[in-house]
Tab-separated table of C-alpha atoms (C1' of nucleotides) in Angstrom:
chain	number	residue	atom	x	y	z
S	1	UNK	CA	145.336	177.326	105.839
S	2	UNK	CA	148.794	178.403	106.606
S	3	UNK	CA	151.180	175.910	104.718
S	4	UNK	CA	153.445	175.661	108.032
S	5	UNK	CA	150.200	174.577	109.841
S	6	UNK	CA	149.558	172.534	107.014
S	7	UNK	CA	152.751	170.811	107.175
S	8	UNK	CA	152.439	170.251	110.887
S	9	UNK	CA	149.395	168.582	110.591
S	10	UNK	CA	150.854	166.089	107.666
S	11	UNK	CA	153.714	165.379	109.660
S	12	UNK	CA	151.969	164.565	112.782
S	13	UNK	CA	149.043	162.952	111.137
S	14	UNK	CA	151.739	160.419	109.253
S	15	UNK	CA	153.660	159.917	112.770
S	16	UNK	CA	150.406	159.191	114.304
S	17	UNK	CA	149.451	156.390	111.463
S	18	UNK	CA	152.840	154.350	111.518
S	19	UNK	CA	153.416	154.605	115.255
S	20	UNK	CA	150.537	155.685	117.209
S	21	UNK	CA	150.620	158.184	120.070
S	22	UNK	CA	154.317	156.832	121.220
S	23	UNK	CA	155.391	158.405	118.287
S	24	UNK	CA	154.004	161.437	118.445
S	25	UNK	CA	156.244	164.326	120.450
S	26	UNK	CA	156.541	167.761	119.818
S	27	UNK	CA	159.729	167.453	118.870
S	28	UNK	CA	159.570	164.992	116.317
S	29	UNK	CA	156.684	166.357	114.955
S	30	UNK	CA	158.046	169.938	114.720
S	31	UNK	CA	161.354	167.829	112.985
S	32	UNK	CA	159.118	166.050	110.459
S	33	UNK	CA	157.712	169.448	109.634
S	34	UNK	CA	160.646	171.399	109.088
S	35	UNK	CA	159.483	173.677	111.606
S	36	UNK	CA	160.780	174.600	115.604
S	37	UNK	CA	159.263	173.351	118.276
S	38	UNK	CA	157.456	176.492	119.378
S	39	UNK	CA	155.655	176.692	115.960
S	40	UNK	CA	153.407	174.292	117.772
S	41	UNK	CA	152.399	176.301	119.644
S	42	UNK	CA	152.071	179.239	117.373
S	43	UNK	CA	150.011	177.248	114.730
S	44	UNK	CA	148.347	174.762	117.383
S	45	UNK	CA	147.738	174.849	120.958
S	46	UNK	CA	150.832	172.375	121.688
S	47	UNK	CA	150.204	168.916	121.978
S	48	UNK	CA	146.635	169.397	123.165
S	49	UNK	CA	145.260	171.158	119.933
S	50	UNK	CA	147.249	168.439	117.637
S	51	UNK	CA	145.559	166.002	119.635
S	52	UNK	CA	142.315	167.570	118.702
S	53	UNK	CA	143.105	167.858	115.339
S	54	UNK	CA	143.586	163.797	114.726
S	55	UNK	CA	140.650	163.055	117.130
S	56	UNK	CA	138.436	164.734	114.360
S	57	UNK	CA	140.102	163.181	111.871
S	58	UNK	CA	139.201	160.245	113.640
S	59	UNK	CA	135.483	160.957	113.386
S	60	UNK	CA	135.687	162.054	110.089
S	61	UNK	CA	136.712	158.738	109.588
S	62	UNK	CA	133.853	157.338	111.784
S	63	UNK	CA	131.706	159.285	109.641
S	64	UNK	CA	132.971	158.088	105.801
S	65	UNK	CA	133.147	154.466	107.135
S	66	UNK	CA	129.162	154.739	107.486
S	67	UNK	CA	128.536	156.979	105.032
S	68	UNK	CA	127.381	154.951	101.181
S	69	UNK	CA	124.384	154.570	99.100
S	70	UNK	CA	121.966	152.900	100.825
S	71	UNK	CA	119.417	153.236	98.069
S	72	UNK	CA	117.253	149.587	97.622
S	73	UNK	CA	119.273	148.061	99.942
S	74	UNK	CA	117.299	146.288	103.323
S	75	UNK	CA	117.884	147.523	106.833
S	76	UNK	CA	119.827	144.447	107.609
S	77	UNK	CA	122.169	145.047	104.606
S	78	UNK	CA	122.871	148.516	105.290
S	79	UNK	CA	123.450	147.824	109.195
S	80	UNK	CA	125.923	144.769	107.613
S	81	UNK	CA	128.083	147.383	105.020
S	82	UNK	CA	128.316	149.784	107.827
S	83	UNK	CA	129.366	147.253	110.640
S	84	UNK	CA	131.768	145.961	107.964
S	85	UNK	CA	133.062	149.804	106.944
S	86	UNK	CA	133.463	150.445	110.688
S	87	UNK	CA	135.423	147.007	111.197
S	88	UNK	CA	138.267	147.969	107.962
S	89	UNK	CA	138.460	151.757	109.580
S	90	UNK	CA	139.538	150.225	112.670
S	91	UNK	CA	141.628	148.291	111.542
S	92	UNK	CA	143.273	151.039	109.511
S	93	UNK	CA	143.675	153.709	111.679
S	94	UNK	CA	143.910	151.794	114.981
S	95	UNK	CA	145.602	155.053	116.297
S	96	UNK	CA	142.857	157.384	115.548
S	97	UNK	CA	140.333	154.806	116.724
S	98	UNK	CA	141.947	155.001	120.205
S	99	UNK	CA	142.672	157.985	120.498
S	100	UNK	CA	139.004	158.860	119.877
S	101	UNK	CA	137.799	156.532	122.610
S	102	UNK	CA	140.529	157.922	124.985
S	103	UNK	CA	142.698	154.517	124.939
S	104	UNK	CA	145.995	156.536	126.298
S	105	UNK	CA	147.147	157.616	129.328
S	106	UNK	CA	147.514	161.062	127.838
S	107	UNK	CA	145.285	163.623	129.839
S	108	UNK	CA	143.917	165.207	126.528
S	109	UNK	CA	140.136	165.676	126.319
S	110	UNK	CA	138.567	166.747	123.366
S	111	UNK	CA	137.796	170.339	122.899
S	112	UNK	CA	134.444	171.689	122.356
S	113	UNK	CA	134.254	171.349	118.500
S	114	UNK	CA	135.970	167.797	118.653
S	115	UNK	CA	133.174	166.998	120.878
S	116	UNK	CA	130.589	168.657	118.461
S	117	UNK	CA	132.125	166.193	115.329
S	118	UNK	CA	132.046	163.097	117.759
S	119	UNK	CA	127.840	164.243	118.505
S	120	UNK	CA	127.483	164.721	114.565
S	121	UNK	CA	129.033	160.996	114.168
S	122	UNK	CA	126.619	159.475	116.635
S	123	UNK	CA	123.498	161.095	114.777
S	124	UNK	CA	124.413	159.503	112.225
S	125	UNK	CA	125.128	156.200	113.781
S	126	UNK	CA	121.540	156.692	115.054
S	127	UNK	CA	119.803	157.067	111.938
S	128	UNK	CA	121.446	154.123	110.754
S	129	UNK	CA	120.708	152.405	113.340
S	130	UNK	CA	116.956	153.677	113.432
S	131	UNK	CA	115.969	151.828	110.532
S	132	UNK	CA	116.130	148.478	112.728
S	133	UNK	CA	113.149	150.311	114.824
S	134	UNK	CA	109.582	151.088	113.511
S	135	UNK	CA	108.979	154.589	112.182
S	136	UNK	CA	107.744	155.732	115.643
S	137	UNK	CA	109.942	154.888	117.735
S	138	UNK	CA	110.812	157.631	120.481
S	139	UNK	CA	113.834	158.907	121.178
S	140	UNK	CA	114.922	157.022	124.096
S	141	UNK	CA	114.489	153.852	121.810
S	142	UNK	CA	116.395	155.199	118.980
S	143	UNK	CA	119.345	156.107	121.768
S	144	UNK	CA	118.769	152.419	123.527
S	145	UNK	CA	119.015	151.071	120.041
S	146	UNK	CA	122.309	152.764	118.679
S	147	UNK	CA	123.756	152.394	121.865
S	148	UNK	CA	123.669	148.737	121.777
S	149	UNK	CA	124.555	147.925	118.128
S	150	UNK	CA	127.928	150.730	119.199
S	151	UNK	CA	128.861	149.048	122.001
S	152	UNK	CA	128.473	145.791	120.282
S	153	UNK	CA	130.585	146.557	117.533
S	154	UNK	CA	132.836	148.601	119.574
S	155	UNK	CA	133.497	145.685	121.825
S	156	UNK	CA	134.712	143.658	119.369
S	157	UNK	CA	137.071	145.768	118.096
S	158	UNK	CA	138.687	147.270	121.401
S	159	UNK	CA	139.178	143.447	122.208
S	160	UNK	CA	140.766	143.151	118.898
S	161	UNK	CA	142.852	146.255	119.244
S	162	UNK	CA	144.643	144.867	122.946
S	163	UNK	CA	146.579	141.551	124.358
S	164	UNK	CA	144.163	140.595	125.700
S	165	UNK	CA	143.319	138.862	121.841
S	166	UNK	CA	146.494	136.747	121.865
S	167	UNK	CA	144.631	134.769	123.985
S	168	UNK	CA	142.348	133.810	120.956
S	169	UNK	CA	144.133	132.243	117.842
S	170	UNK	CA	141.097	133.387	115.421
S	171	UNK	CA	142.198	134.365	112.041
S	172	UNK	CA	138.577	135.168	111.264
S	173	UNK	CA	137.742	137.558	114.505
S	174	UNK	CA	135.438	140.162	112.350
S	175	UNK	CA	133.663	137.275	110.401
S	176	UNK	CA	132.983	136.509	113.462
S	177	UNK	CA	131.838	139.649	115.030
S	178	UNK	CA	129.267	140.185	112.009
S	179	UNK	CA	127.904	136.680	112.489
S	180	UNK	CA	126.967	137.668	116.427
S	181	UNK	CA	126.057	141.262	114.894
S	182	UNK	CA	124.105	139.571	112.423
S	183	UNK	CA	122.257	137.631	115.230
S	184	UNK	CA	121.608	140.591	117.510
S	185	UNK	CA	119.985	142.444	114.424
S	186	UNK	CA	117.172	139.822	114.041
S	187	UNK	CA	116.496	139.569	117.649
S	188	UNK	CA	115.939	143.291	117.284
S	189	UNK	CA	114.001	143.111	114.570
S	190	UNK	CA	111.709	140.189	115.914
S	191	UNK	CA	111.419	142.231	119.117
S	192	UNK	CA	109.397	144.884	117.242
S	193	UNK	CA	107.568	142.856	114.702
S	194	UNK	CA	106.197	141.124	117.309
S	195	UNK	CA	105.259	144.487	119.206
S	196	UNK	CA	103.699	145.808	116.102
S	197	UNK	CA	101.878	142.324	115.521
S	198	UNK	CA	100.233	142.617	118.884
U	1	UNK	CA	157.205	138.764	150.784
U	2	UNK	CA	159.684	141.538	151.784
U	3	UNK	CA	158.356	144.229	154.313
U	4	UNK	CA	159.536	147.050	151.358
U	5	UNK	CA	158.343	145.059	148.573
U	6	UNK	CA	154.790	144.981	150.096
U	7	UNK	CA	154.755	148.609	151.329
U	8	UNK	CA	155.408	149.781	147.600
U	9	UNK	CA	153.175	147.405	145.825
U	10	UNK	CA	150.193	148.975	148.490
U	11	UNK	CA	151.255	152.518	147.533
U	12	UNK	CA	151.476	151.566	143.842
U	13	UNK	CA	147.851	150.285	144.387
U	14	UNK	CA	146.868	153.220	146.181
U	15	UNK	CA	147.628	155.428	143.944
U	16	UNK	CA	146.432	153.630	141.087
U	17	UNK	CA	143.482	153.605	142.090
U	18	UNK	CA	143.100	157.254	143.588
U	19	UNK	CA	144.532	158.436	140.511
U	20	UNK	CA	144.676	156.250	137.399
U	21	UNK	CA	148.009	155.342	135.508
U	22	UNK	CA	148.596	159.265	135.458
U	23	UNK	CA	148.890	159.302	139.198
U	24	UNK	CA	151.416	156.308	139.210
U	25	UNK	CA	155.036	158.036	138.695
U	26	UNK	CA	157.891	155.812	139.689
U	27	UNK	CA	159.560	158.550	142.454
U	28	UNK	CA	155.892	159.258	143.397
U	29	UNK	CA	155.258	155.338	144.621
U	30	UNK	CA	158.620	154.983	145.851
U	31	UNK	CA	158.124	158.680	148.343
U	32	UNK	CA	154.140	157.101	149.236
U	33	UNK	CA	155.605	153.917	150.085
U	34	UNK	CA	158.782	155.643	152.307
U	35	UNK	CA	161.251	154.270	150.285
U	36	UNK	CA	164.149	155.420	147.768
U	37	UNK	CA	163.170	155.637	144.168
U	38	UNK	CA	166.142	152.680	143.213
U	39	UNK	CA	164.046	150.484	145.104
U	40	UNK	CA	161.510	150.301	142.481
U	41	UNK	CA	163.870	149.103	140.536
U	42	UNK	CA	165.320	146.420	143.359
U	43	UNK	CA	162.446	144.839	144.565
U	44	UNK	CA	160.669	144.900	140.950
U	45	UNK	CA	161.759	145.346	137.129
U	46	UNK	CA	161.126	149.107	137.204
U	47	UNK	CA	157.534	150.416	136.386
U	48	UNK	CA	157.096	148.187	134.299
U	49	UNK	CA	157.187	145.296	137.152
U	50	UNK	CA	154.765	147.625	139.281
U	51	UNK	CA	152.293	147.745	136.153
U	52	UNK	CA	152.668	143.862	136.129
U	53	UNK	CA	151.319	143.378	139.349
U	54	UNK	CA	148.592	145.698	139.298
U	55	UNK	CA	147.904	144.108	135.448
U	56	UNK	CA	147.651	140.414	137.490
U	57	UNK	CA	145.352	142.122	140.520
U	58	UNK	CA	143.172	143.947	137.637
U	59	UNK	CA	142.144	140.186	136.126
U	60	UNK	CA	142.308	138.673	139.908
U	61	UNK	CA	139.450	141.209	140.137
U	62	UNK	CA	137.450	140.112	137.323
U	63	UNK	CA	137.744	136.498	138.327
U	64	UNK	CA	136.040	137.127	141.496
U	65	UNK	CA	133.346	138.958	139.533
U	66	UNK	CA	132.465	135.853	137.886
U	67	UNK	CA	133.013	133.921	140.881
U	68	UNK	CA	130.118	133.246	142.920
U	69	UNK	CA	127.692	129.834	144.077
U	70	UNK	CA	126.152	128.810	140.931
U	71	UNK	CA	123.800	126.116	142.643
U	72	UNK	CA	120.200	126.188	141.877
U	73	UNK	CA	120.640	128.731	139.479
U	74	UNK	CA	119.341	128.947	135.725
U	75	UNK	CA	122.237	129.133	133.257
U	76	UNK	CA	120.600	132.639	132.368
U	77	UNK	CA	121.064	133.684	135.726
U	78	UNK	CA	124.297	133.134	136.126
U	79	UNK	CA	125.155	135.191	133.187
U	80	UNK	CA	122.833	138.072	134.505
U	81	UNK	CA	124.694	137.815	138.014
U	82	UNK	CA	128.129	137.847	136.491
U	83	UNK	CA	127.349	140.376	134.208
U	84	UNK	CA	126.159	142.573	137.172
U	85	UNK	CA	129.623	141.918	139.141
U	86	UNK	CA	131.609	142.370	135.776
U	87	UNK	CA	130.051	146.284	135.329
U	88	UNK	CA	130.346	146.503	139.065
U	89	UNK	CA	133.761	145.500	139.244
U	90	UNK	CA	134.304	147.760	136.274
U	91	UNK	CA	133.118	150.914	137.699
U	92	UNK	CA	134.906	150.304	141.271
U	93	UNK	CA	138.362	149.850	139.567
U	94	UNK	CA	138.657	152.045	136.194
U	95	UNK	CA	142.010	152.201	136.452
U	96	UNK	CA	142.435	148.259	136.685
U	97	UNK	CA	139.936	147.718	134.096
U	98	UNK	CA	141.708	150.232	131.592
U	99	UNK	CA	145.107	148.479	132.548
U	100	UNK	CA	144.506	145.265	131.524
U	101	UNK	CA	142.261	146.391	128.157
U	102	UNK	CA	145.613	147.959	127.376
U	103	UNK	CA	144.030	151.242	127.325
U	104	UNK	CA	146.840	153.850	128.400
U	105	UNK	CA	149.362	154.799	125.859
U	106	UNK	CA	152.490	153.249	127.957
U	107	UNK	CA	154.784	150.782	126.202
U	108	UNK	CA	153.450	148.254	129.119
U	109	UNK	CA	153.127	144.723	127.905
U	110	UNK	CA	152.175	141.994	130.043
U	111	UNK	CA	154.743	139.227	130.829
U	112	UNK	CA	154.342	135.729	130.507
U	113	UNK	CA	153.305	135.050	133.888
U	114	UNK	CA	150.512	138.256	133.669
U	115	UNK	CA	149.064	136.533	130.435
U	116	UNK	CA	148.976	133.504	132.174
U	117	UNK	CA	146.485	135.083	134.890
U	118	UNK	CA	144.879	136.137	132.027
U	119	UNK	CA	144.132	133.356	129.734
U	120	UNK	CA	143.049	132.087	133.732
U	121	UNK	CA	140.504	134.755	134.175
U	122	UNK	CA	139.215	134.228	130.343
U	123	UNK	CA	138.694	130.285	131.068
U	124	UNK	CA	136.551	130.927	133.745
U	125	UNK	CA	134.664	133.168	131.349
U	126	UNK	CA	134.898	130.651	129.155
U	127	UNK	CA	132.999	128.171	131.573
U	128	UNK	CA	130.152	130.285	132.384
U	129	UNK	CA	129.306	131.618	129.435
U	130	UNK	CA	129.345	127.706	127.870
U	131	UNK	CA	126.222	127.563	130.400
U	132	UNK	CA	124.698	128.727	127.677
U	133	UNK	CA	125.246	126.120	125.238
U	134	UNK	CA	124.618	122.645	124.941
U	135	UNK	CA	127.059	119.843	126.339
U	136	UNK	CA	127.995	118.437	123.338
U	137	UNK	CA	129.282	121.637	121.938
U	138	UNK	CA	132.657	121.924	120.743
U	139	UNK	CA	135.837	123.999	121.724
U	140	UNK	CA	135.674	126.437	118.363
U	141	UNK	CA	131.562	127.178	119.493
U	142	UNK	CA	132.267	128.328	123.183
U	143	UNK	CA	135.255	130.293	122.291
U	144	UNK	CA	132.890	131.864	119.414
U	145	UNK	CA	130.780	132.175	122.354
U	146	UNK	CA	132.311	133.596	125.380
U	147	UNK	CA	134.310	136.556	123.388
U	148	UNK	CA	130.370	137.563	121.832
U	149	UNK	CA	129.364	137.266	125.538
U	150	UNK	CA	132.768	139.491	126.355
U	151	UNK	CA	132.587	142.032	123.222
U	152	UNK	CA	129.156	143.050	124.172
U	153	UNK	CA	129.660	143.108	127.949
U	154	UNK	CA	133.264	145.261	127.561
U	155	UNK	CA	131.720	147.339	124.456
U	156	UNK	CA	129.430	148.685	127.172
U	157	UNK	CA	132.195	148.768	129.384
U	158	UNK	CA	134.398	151.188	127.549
U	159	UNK	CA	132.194	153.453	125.931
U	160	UNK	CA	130.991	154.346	129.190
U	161	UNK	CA	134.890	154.374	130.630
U	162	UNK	CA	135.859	157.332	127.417
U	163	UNK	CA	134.981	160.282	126.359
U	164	UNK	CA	131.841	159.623	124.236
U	165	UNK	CA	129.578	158.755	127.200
U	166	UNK	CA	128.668	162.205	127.554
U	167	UNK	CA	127.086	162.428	124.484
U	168	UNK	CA	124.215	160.443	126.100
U	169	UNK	CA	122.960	161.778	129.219
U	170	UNK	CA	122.314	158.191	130.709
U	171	UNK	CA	121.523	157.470	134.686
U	172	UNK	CA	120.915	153.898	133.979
U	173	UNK	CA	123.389	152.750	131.521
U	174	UNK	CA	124.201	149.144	133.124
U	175	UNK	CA	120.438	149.010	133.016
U	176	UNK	CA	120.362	149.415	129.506
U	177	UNK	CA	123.061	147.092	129.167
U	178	UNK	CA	121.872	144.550	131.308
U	179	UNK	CA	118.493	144.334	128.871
U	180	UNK	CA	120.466	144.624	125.504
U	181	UNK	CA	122.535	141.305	127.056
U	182	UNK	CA	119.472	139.804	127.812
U	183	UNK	CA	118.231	139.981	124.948
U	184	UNK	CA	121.257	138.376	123.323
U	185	UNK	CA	121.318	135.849	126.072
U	186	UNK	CA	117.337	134.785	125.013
U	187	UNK	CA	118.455	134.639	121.038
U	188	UNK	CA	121.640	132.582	121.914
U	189	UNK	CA	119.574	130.046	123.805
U	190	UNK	CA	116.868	130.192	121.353
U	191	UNK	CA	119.616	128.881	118.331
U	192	UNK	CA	120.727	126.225	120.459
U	193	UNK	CA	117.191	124.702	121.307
U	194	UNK	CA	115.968	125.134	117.820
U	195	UNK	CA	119.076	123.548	116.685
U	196	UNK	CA	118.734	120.464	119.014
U	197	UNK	CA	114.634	120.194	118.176
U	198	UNK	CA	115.315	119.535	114.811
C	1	DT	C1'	162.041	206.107	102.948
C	2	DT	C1'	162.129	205.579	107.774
C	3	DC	C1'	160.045	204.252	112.079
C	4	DT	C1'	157.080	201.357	114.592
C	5	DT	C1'	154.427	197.473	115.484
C	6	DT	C1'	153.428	192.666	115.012
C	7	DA	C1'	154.068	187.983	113.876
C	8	DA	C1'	157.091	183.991	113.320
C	9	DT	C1'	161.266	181.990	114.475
C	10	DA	C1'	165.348	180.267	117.311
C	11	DT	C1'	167.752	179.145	121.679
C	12	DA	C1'	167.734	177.800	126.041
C	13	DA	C1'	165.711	176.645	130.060
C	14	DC	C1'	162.146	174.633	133.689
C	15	DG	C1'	160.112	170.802	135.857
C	16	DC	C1'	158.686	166.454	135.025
C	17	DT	C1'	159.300	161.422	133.378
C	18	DG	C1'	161.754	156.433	133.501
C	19	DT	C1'	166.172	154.703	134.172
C	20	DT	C1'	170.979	154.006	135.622
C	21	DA	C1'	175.910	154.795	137.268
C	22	DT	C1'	178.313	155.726	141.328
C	23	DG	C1'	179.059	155.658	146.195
C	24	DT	C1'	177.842	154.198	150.741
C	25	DT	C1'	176.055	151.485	154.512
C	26	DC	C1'	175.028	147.290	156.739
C	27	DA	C1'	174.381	142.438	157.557
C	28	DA	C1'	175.679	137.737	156.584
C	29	DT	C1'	179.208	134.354	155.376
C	30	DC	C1'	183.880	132.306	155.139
Q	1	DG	C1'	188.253	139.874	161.390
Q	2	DA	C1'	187.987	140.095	156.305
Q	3	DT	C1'	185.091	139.571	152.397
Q	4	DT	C1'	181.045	139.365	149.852
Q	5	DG	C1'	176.613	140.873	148.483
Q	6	DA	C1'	172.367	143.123	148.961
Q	7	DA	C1'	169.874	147.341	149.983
Q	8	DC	C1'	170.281	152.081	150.211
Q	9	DA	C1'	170.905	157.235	148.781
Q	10	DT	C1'	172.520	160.750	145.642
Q	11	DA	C1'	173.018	162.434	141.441
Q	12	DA	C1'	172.901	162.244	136.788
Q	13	DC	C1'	171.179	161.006	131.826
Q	14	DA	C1'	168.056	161.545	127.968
Q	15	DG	C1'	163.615	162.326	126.888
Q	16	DC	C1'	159.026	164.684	127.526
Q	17	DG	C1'	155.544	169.089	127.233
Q	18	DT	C1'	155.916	173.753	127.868
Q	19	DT	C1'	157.551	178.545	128.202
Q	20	DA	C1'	160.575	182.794	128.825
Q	21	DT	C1'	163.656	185.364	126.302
Q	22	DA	C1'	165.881	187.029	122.310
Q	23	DT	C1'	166.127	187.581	117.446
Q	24	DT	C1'	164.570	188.058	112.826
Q	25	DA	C1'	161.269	189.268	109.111
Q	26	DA	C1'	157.471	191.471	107.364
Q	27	DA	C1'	153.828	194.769	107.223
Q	28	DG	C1'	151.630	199.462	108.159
Q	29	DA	C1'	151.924	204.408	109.132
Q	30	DA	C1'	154.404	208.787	109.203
DNA sequence: TTCTTTAATATAACGCTGTTATGTTCAATC
DNA sequence: GATTGAACATAACAGCGTTATATTAAAGAA
């Protein structure tokens, strides 16, 4: 890669991390880069393809949070690491988290390849989720399934991530949110032991 | 309230909702609503006033979700009935719902009296979802309980709002939602009543 | 080497945004 | 009738994403 694109990306990827998508203008990312403003749009596709850029970041992100040895470890256990991995990514890179789930006014929609790295990080959200479901579970299950645990775990964190949470005064909101997680799991699992038993 | 005030909070609320946040430019409300861009500014604190109010009708909107006759109905029907108006309510006003979740990149911060409708709206959630629960329970349990309630409910809520949705091709996604809470409904009601049997 | 073509840069501008300073008009109060 | 104060309009400010134009630097062909 170029190093002027590469220094574009830096520069906007560290404005992005300290102060979200507020901080992020052409211009200051062009000034952080050392570069003019138009080299934006030589090396990117303006704001739009640096937008792109961090929202694949973002799933790369997604994607590493869920992504350890799960060797002789239980379903339940590897559902638990990679609610809690998703939970400290969130919390670490709250701007690429909403940025990925479109939490800004900002008209951008991901291009075709972002879009093709978000589909990659859901199949792999649904295989981990597919080991809560018996080997022959369909399709639709497996999407049913993953579906639930995301939104779920999603849910927590978007409430987490806006005032809406200064309502709460809970220190220990992702304790939490694994507890009810937790919870949901066996229900899920007793749903299909008790299919399988019958 | 003033004639002008009125006629510019309707066009602010018009075009909110036509439009989303992106549609809501100060000189654009002030031309819909036949009056001079400074009287934005007169009648309320700027945009930021104008995103106040709509912030206050957004959670006005999810109280009267949750707000219907409760008599002679199971506790788990309640929830399945304001669940059903929450998603509804959801759908009919996106740009509402995404105001008050925060979810547009605008420096917008509610002010006291918005948070106050808010922490409103969330004790009302707070009351239905501690249907749920026994009567002895204690503050710390229903809070515990009403944001799992909210979490899952809004988790649904905003992955169908963003981008991701169209990963899944899903007609009936409030269906699938509707189950998944359910399901968590059943498991919540199970702990309690094993918990009191024993 | 010299000429031509192409890519990257710089400057300035366009139309938009939220906000505000400056006048102006009009009604109510002393 | 004079004065005060609120509502109005106009125009401007600084910032935004974007682009047209001009300039420079480098590479390829004669």
């Amino acid at each position: 890669m170029n190093i002027a694109k590469r220094k574009i990306l830096q520069a906007a990827s560290e404005l992005f991390l300290e102060g979200g998508i507020a901080a992020l203008s052409v211009r200051s990312i062009a000034k952080h880069a050392g570069v003019s403003t138009i080299g934006i749009y030589s090396h990117f596709q303006g704001k739009e393809g640096i937008l792109d850029e961090l929202y694949i970041q973002g799933f790369e992100l997604v994607m590493q949070a869920m992504d350890f040895e799960q060797h002789d470890l239980s379903p339940k256990e590897v559902m638990r690491r990679g609610i809690r991995g998703y939970f400290a990514m969130a919390e670490a890179h709250e701007g690429h988290y909403r940025l990925i789930f479109g939490e800004n006014d900002s008209r951008y929609t991901p291009s075709e390849e972002a879009k093709n790295v978000a589909e990659k990080a859901f199949g792999q959200l649904l295989k981990v989720t597919a080991l809560l479901l018996p080997d022959d579970a369909n399709m639709a299950l497996k999407h049913k399934n993953a579906l639930e645990i995301w939104a779920f775990v999603h849910g927590y964190v978007s409430l987490k991530h806006h005032a809406v949470a200064s309502i709460f005064e809970t220190p220990d909101w992702y304790v939490m949110a694994e507890d009810a997680l937790c919870m949901h799991i066996d229900a899920i699992l007793a749903t299909h032991t008790h299919l399988n038993s019958e």
